[in-house]
Backbone as a ProteinNet text record, in pm:
[ID]
protein_1_A
[PRIMARY]
MKNKAVLELADVKAVAAAAEAEALKNNWAVTIAIVDDGGHLLWLQRLDGAPPISAHIAPAKAHTAALGRRESKVYEDVINQGRMSFLSAPAIEGMLEGGVPILVDGQCIGAVGVSGVKSSEDAQIAKAGIAVLG
[TERTIARY]
6993.3	7004.4	7121.1	7198.5	7313.6	7277.4	7348.4	7336.5	7449.2	7422.7	7521.7	7519.7	7636.9	7647.4	7594.6	7545.1	7501.3	7558.9	7577.7	7624.3	7510.2	7537.7	7442.4	7490.8	7403.1	7439.2	7563.6	7576.9	7695.4	7822.4	7815.1	7930.1	7964.9	7862.8	7882.7	7948.2	7899.2	7956.7	8101.6	8132.9	8270.1	8363.8	8320.9	8401.6	8424.2	8318.1	8328.7	8424.9	8415.7	8503.1	8649.2	8675.5	8813.8	8868.4	8784.8	8827.3	8854.1	8765.7	8784.7	8914.1	8940.8	9063.1	9187.1	9185.6	9298.8	9316.7	9206.5	9214.2	9267.3	9215	9256.6	9401.9	9444.2	9583	9680.2	9637.2	9721.9	9686.7	9594.8	9549.6	9494.5	9413.2	9353	9205.2	9162.9	9022.9	8953.7	8869	8806.3	8657.4	8590.7	8454.9	8459.9	8386.2	8381.2	8237.8	8223.1	8091.7	8094.6	7986.2	7972.2	7839.4	7844	7724.7	7703.4	7580.8	7553.5	7595	7563.9	7608.5	7543.3	7434.9	7370.6	7413.4	7507.8	7558.3	7473.2	7378.6	7290.1	7359.4	7353.5	7425.2	7372.4	7464.6	7433	7493.6	7603.2	7676	7748.4	7740.5	7817.5	7867.2	7996.7	8059	8164.3	8142.5	8238.6	8312.3	8441.8	8522.8	8545.3	8569.6	8595.3	8707.2	8682.8	8783.6	8780.7	8700.2	8692.4	8622.4	8671.8	8609.4	8465.9	8376	8236.3	8219.3	8299.1	8286.4	8312.8	8390.3	8420.6	8295.5	8191.6	8065.5	7990	8029.5	7973	8064.4	8195.2	8290.4	8299.1	8302.2	8316.3	8202.9	8075.7	7969.4	7977.2	8021.7	8034.7	8142.2	8253.4	8359	8308.3	8236.8	8183.5	8083.5	7995.1	7894.9	7962.9	8065	8138.5	8204.7	8267	8333.5	8233.8	8117.2	8016	7958.1	7918.8	7858.2	7958.2	8082.7	8185.3	8251.3	8228.9	8288	8440.1	8495.6	8641.6	8673.7	8799.7	8839.8	8815	8772.4	8745.6	8871.1	8986.9	9114.1	9125.8	9064.6	9069.1	9015.8	8907	8846.7	8931.8	8989.3	9079.9	9196.9	9252.4	9365.7	9326.7	9207.5	9159.8	9153.9	9099.8	9087.7	9224.9	9311.3	9445.8	9529.7	9495.3	9567.6	9510.2	9417.8	9373.1	9233.7	9166.4	9030.9	8928.7	8933.2	8848.7	8700	8666.9	8526.1	8461.9	8542.1	8486.9	8417.5	8450.8	8384.5	8233.9	8189.8	8047.1	7975.6	8044	7981.1	7863.4	7748.8	7630.4	7640.5	7583.2	7567.9	7699.5	7807.3	7936.2	7992.4	8008	8060.1	8192.4	8214.7	8333.3	8448.7	8500.7	8608.9	8745.6	8763	8888.5	8928	9055.2	9100	9041.3	9005.3	8949.8	8820	8769.8	8653.2	8700.2	8664.4	8712.7	8593.8	8576.8	8465.5	8490.4	8381.4	8387.8	8351.5	8448.1	8428.3	8426.4	8326.9	8316.1	8290.2	8377.5	8365.8	8351.8	8426.6	8426.2	8307.6	8218.2	8099.9	8112	8071.9	8072.2	7946.3	7965.7	7850.8	7835.8	7923.7	7919.3	8052.7	8072.1	8198.3	8214.6	8339.7	8374	8437.1	8393.7	8453.6	8502.3	8619.5	8677.8	8726.7	8710.6	8757.8	8803.7	8911.5	8957	9107.5	9181.4	9327.3	9373	9501.4	9548.1	9469.4	9445.5	9364.9	9420.5	9551.5	9610.6	9586	9581.5	9552.6	9404.2	9318.8	9176.5	9158.3	9224.8	9214.7	9270.7	9377.5	9436.3	9334	9261.3	9159.4	9046	9001.3	8893	8934.5	9055	9103.7	9118.9	9160.9	9171.7	9034.1	8934.1	8799	8751.9	8771.6	8727.4	8800.8	8927.1	9008.4	8946.4	8867.5	8806.2	8709.1	8660	8567.6	8638.4	8772.4	8847.9	8861.1
9162.7	9033.7	8957.9	8890.5	8815.2	8669.3	8605.2	8461.1	8393.4	8273.8	8202.8	8055	7996.6	7853.7	7775.8	7655.9	7567.7	7429.3	7356.9	7218.6	7130.8	7052.8	6953.2	6817.2	6717.3	6584.7	6531.3	6556.6	6510	6573.1	6700.6	6769.2	6706.1	6682.3	6623.7	6487	6405.4	6272.4	6280.8	6375.8	6391.5	6434.8	6529.8	6576.4	6461.2	6387.6	6275.3	6169.2	6138.8	6036.4	6080	6206.5	6255.8	6259	6298.2	6298.6	6156.1	6064.5	5924.3	5869.3	5902.4	5855.1	5904.9	6030.4	6086.2	6012.8	5986.6	5914.6	5772.7	5703.2	5564.7	5555.9	5653.5	5657.8	5660.7	5726.4	5742.1	5644.2	5553	5456.5	5524.4	5628.9	5703.3	5668	5622.2	5590.4	5715.1	5775.2	5902.3	5901.4	6001.9	6033.3	6162.4	6164	6278.5	6330.9	6459.7	6523.9	6640	6655.2	6767.1	6834.8	6967.4	7046.1	7152.9	7208	7319.2	7450.1	7562.1	7691.6	7728.9	7663.1	7687.4	7588.9	7501.8	7404.1	7278.8	7260.9	7143.4	7024.9	6911.7	6792.1	6738.9	6721.8	6662.9	6523.8	6497.1	6371.1	6337.9	6212.2	6164.3	6025.1	6006.6	5879.9	5845.7	5735.6	5690.2	5569.9	5587.5	5480.1	5371.3	5251	5139.2	5175.6	5151	5176.2	5315.9	5405.8	5542.2	5538.4	5613.6	5612.3	5665	5606.8	5651.7	5801.4	5858.3	6001.4	6088.6	6038	6116.2	6145.2	6062.4	6085.4	6205	6252.2	6374	6493.7	6468.8	6578.9	6630.6	6542.6	6585.8	6679.1	6645.5	6739.4	6872.5	6867.5	6991.4	7081.8	7022.7	7100.4	7161.4	7081.5	7130.9	7244.3	7226.5	7327.8	7459.4	7450.1	7569.3	7639.1	7562.5	7621.8	7688.5	7626.5	7684	7813.2	7810.6	7929.3	8042.8	8007.7	8109.7	8155.3	8079.8	8111.6	8112.7	8029.5	8018.2	7883	7846.3	7717.9	7716.4	7602.2	7588.5	7608	7590.6	7612	7754.9	7849.6	7989.1	8000.3	7929.3	7935.3	7863.2	7751	7679.3	7769	7840.4	7929.9	8043.6	8099.1	8207.7	8159	8040.8	7984.4	7952.5	7892.3	7857.5	7980.2	8093.9	8217.6	8288.7	8221	8272.3	8331.6	8339.9	8398.2	8289.4	8243.2	8132.8	8167.1	8293.7	8334.1	8296	8271.7	8233.2	8097.2	8017.8	7888.5	7903.8	8023.8	8047.6	8097.3	8104.4	8149.5	8058.3	8115.4	8032.6	7955.5	7835.3	7751.9	7707.1	7714.1	7669.4	7564	7442.8	7334.7	7280.5	7283.5	7221.5	7317.2	7364.7	7462.6	7396	7298.7	7225.7	7225.6	7220.9	7214.9	7091.4	7107.7	6996.5	7029.8	7150.1	7199.5	7303.5	7284.2	7372.7	7417.7	7549.6	7596	7567.3	7549.6	7535.5	7671.8	7737.2	7872.2	7869.5	7937.1	7951.5	8098.9	8160.1	8303.2	8388.2	8351.7	8428.2	8402.7	8313.9	8282.1	8142.2	8127.5	7996.7	7922	7801.7	7721.6	7595.2	7579.1	7463	7443.8	7324.2	7295.9	7145.5	7106.8	6967.8	6963.2	6867.7	6844.9	6701.7	6682.8	6549.4	6531.6	6409.6	6378.4	6233.5	6210.3	6073.8	6059.1	6156.5	6153.2	6288.3	6321.4	6451.9	6560.7	6670.3	6777.6	6828	6840.1	6886.4	6785.4	6657	6552.9	6553.5	6581.5	6598.9	6709.4	6822.5	6934.5	6897.4	6820.7	6775.1	6695.1	6608.1	6526.3	6615.4	6707.5	6798.7	6878.3	6931.7	7012.5	6928.8	6803	6713.9	6691	6678.1	6661.6	6784.1	6899.5	7025.4	7052.2	7012.1	7037.5	6978.3	6873.2	6810.1	6905.6	7005	7099.9	7202.4	7207.4	7301	7430.9
9158.3	9222.6	9158.4	9241.7	9194.1	9174.2	9085.2	9067.7	9144.3	9191	9269.7	9233.5	9221.9	9196.3	9316.9	9292.4	9400	9376.1	9482.8	9471.8	9423.6	9320.2	9274.5	9320.7	9314.1	9361.6	9291.6	9163.4	9090.3	9146	9184.6	9244.8	9378.6	9458.9	9592.2	9578.9	9486.2	9465.9	9419.4	9332.4	9283.3	9395.4	9476.8	9590.2	9687.9	9717.1	9811.6	9758.8	9630.1	9571.7	9575	9545.9	9548.1	9690.7	9785.4	9926	9972.6	9937.6	9974.2	9914.4	9789.3	9723.3	9796.6	9840.6	9915.5	10048.2	10114.8	10242.5	10222.3	10124.7	10100.9	10054.8	9974.8	9928.1	10045.9	10153.2	10271.6	10383.5	10356.7	10458	10582.8	10559.9	10669.7	10680.4	10795.5	10822.2	10876.5	10795.5	10831.4	10796.9	10847.5	10805.5	10725.3	10613.5	10522.8	10522.5	10549.2	10546.9	10448.4	10374	10280.8	10311.3	10322	10352.8	10246.1	10242.3	10151.8	10219.1	10156.5	10208.9	10341.7	10377.4	10506.9	10613.8	10578.4	10673.8	10684.9	10591.7	10594.4	10529.2	10596.2	10552.2	10419.8	10324.4	10194.6	10179.8	10252.3	10236.1	10366	10404.8	10519.1	10485.9	10493.8	10457.7	10561.5	10632.5	10732.9	10676.5	10651.7	10596.5	10701	10655.4	10745.4	10842.8	10969	11071.4	11130.5	11074.1	11128.8	11264.1	11361.2	11493.2	11487.9	11565.8	11565.4	11591	11679.3	11710.7	11588	11492	11372.3	11290.4	11305	11234.3	11291.3	11408.7	11466.4	11440.9	11445.5	11432.8	11289.4	11190	11050	11006.6	11033.4	10994.5	11069.6	11195.4	11272.3	11211.3	11169.1	11103.7	10973.1	10893.9	10766.7	10791.1	10887.6	10922.3	10959.9	11043.5	11086.6	10969.1	10879.4	10762.7	10668.8	10651.1	10561.9	10619	10745.4	10804.5	10820.9	10853.4	10872.6	10744.4	10636.5	10505.8	10509.9	10599.2	10613.7	10674.8	10668.5	10724.8	10875.7	10925	11067.8	11152	11091.7	11161.9	11214.9	11146.5	11190.8	11333.1	11360.8	11493.9	11597	11557.1	11646.8	11685	11586.6	11613.2	11707.9	11688.4	11775.8	11920.8	11939.9	12074.8	12132.6	12050.5	12097.5	12130.7	12072.6	12101.9	12224.8	12294.6	12422.3	12427	12314.8	12316.6	12347.3	12470.6	12515	12508.6	12516.5	12511.2	12377.9	12276.1	12146.5	12152.7	12253.5	12271.7	12293.7	12331.4	12353.9	12228.5	12114.7	11990.8	11957.3	11923.8	11897.8	11766.2	11764.5	11644.1	11582.3	11658.2	11604.8	11699.2	11648.7	11731.8	11680.4	11551.2	11492.7	11478.5	11589.4	11586.1	11590.7	11501.6	11487.8	11340.6	11311.7	11172.9	11104.8	10977.8	10901.4	10831.3	10851.2	10778.3	10678.2	10550.1	10443.9	10358.5	10340.3	10257.8	10109.4	10036.7	9891.1	9834	9771.3	9718.3	9565.8	9508.7	9363.7	9334.8	9258.7	9226.5	9352.3	9456.1	9580	9670.1	9631.2	9711	9770.4	9894.5	9958.5	9915.8	9859.5	9816.7	9901.5	9998	10085.1	10153.7	10210.2	10278.3	10294.4	10315.4	10343.4	10481.9	10561.1	10691.8	10700	10754.9	10767.3	10910.1	10961.6	11095.8	11100.2	11175.4	11196.5	11207.2	11153.2	11162.4	11217.9	11206.4	11252.5	11179.7	11248.7	11190.4	11057.5	11046.6	10920.7	10808.5	10843.7	10744.7	10707.8	10804.9	10775.9	10671.9	10693.5	10599.9	10462.4	10459.8	10333.8	10252.7	10319.2	10253.3	10200.2	10282.8	10241.4	10118.1	10119.8	10006.7	9880.8	9895.4	9779.5	9718.2	9801.8	9750.5	9674.9	9733	9672.6	9541.2	9532.6	9413.1	9286.9	9301	9183.6	9112.5	9181.5	9121.1	9033.1	9046	8960.8	9018.7
[MASK]
++++++++++++++++++++++++++++++++++++++++++++++++++++++++++++++++++++++++++++++++++++++++++++++++++++++++++++++++++++++++++++++++++++++

């Protein structure tokens, strides 16, 4: 049996604070979602001015990244390259860039999803949050 790291509340708070700092540094109004390895919501933070729909999109991006064990952009690229049938994949809704898995020793322990600005900027915020874990 293997051992695996898990996100603790202190980790979640640190990731959220670093992601928030990146967003505020750039004056980006976003929603930040953090999920565990099963895609279950651990944190949801909607910054002032973030569009209401972002509170639905950010968790969906995080869920997709956690379950897929890869950035949600991968799925967006697959669809944009013409594989429209992928839209019917079960249990995956956030197929837009901005969901980034949290990997520790090659294992996915969760993910961060961000929504509210350009998708590449959403991903930038998510990665800044994850970077605090080292």
